[in-house]
XYZ file of N, CA and C in Angstrom:
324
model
N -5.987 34.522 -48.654
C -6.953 33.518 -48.987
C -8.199 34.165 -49.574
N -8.493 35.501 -48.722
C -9.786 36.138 -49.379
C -9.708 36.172 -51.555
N -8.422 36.751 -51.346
C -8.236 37.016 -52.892
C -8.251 35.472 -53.658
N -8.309 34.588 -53.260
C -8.018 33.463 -53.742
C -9.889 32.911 -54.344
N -10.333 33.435 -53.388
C -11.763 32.914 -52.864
C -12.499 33.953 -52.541
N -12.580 34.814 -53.256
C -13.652 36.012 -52.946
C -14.818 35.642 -52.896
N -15.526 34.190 -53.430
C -16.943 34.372 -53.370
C -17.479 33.641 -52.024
N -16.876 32.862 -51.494
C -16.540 32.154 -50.637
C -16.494 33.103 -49.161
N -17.639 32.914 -48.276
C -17.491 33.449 -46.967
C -16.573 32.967 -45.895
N -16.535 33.629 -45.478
C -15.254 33.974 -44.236
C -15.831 32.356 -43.353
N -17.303 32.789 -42.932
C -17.745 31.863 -41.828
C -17.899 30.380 -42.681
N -17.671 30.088 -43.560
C -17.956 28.787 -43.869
C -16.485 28.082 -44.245
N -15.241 28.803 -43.709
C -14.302 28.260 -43.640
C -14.355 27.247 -42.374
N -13.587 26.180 -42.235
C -13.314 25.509 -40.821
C -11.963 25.787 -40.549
N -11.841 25.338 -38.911
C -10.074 25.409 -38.537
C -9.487 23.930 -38.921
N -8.141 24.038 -39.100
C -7.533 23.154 -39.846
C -7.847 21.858 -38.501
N -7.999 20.754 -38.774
C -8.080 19.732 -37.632
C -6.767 19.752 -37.409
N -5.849 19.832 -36.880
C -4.264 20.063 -36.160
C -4.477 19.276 -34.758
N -3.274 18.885 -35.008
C -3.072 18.182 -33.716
C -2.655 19.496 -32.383
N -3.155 18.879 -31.083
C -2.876 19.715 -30.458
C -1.456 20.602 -30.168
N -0.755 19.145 -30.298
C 1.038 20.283 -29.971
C 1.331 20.999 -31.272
N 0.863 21.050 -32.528
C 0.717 22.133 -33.697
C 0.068 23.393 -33.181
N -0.917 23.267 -32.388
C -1.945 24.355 -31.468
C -1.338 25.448 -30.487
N -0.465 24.461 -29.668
C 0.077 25.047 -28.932
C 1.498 25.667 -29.368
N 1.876 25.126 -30.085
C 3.161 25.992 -30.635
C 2.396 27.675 -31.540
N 1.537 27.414 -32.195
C 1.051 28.431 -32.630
C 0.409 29.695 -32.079
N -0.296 28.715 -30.674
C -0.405 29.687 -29.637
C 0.293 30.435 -28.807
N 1.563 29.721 -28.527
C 2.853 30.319 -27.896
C 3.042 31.957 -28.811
N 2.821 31.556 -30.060
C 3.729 32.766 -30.580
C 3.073 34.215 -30.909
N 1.852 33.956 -30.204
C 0.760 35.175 -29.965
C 1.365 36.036 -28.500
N 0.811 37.303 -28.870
C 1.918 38.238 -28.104
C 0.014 38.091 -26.836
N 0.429 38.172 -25.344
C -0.808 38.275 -24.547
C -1.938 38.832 -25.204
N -2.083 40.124 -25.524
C -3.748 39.965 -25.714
C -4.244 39.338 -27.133
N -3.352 39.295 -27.894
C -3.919 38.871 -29.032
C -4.237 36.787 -28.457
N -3.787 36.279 -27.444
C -4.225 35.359 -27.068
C -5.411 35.356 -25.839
N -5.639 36.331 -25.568
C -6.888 36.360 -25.061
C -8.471 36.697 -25.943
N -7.605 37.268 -27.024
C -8.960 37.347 -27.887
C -8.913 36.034 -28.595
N -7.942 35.101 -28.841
C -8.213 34.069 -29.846
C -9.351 32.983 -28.928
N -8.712 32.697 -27.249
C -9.257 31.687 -26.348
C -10.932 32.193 -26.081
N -10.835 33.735 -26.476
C -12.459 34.077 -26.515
C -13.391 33.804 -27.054
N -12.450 33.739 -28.878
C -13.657 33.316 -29.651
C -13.927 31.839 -30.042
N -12.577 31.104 -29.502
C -12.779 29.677 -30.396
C -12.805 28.415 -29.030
N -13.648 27.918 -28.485
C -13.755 27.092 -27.459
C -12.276 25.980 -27.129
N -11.978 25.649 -28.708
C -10.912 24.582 -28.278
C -10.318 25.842 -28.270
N -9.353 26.620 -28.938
C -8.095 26.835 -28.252
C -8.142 27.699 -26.666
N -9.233 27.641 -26.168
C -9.881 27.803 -24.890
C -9.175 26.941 -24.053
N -9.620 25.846 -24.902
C -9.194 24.523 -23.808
C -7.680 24.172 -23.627
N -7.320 24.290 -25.115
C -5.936 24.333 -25.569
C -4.887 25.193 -24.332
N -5.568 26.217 -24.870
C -4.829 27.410 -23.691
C -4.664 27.205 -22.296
N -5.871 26.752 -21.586
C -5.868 26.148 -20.268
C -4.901 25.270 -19.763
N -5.164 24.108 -20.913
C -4.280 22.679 -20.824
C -2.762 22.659 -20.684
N -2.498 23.771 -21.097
C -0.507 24.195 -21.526
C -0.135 24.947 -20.495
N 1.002 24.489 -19.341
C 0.720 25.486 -18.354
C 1.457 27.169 -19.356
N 2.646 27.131 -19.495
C 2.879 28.255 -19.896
C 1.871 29.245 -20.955
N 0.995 28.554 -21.456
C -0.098 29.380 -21.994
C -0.993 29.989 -21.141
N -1.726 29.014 -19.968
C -2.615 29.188 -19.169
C -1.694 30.599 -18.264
N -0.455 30.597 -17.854
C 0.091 31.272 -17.126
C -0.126 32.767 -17.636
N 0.276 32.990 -19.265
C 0.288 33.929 -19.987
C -1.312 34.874 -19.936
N -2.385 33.729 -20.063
C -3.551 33.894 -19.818
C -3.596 34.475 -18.766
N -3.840 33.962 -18.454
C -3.717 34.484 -16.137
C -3.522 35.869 -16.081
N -2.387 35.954 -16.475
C -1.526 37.332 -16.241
C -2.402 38.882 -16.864
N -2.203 37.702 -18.669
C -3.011 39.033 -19.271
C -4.406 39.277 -18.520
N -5.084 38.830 -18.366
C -6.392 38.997 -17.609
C -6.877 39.506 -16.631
N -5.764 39.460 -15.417
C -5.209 40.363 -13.884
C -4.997 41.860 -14.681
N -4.059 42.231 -15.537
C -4.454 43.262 -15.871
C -4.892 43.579 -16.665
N -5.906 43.541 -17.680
C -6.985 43.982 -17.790
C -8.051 44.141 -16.951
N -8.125 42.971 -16.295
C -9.237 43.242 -15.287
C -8.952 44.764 -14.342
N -7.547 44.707 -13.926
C -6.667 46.021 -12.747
C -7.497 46.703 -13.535
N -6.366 47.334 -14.923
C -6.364 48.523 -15.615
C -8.125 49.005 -15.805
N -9.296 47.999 -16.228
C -10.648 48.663 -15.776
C -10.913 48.655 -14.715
N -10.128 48.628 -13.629
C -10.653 48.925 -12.329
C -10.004 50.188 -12.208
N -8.901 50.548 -12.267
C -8.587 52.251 -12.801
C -9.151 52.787 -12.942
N -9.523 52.636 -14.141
C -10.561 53.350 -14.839
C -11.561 53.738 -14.539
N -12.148 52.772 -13.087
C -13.401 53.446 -12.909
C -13.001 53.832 -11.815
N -12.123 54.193 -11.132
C -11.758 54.468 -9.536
C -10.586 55.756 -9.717
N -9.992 55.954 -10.953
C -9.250 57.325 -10.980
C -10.584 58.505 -10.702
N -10.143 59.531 -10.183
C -11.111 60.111 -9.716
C -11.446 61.624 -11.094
N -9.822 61.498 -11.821
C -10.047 62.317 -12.668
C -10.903 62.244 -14.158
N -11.421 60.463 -13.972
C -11.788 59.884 -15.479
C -13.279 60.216 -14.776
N -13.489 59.446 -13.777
C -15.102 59.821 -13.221
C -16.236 60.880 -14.024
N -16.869 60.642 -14.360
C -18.358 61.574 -15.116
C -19.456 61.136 -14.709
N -20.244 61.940 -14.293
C -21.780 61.580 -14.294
C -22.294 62.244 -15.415
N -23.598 62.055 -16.366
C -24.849 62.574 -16.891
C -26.073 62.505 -16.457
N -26.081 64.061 -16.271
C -27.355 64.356 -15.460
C -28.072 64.970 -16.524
N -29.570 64.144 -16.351
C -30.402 64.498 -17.492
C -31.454 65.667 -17.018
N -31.116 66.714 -17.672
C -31.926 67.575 -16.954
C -33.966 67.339 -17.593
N -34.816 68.577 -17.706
C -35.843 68.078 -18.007
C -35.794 67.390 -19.762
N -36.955 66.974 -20.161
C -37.227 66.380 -21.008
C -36.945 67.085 -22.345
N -36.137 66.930 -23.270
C -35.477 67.515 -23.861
C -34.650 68.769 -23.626
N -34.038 68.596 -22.692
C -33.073 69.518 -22.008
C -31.505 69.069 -22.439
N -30.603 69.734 -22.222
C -29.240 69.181 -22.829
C -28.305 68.609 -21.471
N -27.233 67.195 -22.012
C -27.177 66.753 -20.983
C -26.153 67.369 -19.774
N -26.000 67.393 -18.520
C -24.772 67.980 -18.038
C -24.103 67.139 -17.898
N -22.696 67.595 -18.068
C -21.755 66.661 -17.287
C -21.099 66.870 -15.890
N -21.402 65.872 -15.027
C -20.571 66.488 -13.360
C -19.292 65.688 -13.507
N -18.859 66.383 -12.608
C -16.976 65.248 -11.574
C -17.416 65.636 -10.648
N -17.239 64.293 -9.915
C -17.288 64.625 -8.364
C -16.365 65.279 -7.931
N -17.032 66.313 -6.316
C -16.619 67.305 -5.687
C -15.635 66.819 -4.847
N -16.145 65.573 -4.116
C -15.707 65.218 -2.733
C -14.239 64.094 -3.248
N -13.435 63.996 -2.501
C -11.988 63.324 -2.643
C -12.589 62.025 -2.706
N -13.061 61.396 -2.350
C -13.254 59.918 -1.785
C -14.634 59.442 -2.765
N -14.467 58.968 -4.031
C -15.758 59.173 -4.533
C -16.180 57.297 -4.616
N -17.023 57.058 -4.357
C -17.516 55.766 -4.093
C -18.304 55.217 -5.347
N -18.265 54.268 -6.237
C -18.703 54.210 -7.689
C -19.664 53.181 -6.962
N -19.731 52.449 -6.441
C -21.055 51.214 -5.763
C -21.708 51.214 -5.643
N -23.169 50.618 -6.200
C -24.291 50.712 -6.107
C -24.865 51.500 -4.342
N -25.476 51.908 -4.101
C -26.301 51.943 -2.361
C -27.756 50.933 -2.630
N -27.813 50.434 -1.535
C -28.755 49.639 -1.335
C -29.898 50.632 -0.886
């Protein structure tokens, strides 16, 4: 379409008004995350997505892990880094924690 319409911006296109079961068939055929980024950016197929159980399910799922997999991420003990800023224009260090059990949670 770009080549069709080069002068023509991206954002002043609209989505086609489609009926919803056109929506949801189209949404079906998105592989998980590429349907978590679509329900991110566009409110209806948000809603769309919700409304369909087997979409909403797909949703669900992808989202449990992503959410897991950055919880990994910050709890493998081998990814762990601190930057410690030494004095004021000093270069930065990098630590790994020493101790087995490393606790990422704020202290009060």
């Amino acid at each position: 379409m770009f080549h069709i319409l080069p002068f023509v911006a991206a954002s002043e296109f609209a989505l086609p008004n489609l009926p919803v079961e056109i929506w949801v068939i189209i949404l079906r055929c998105l592989d998980p995350r590429s349907l978590v980024t679509a329900t991110r950016s566009v409110d209806r197929w948000e809603r769309i997505t919700r409304g369909d159980p087997v979409l909403s399910k797909t949703l669900k799922k992808q989202l449990l892990l992503e959410k897991r997999t950055r919880r990994e991420e910050m709890l493998i003990r081998g990814l762990v880094i601190f930057i410690n800023r030494t004095a004021f224009g000093g270069a930065n260090k990098i630590l790994r924690p020493q101790n087995k059990h490393h606790n990422t949670r704020r202290r009060k």
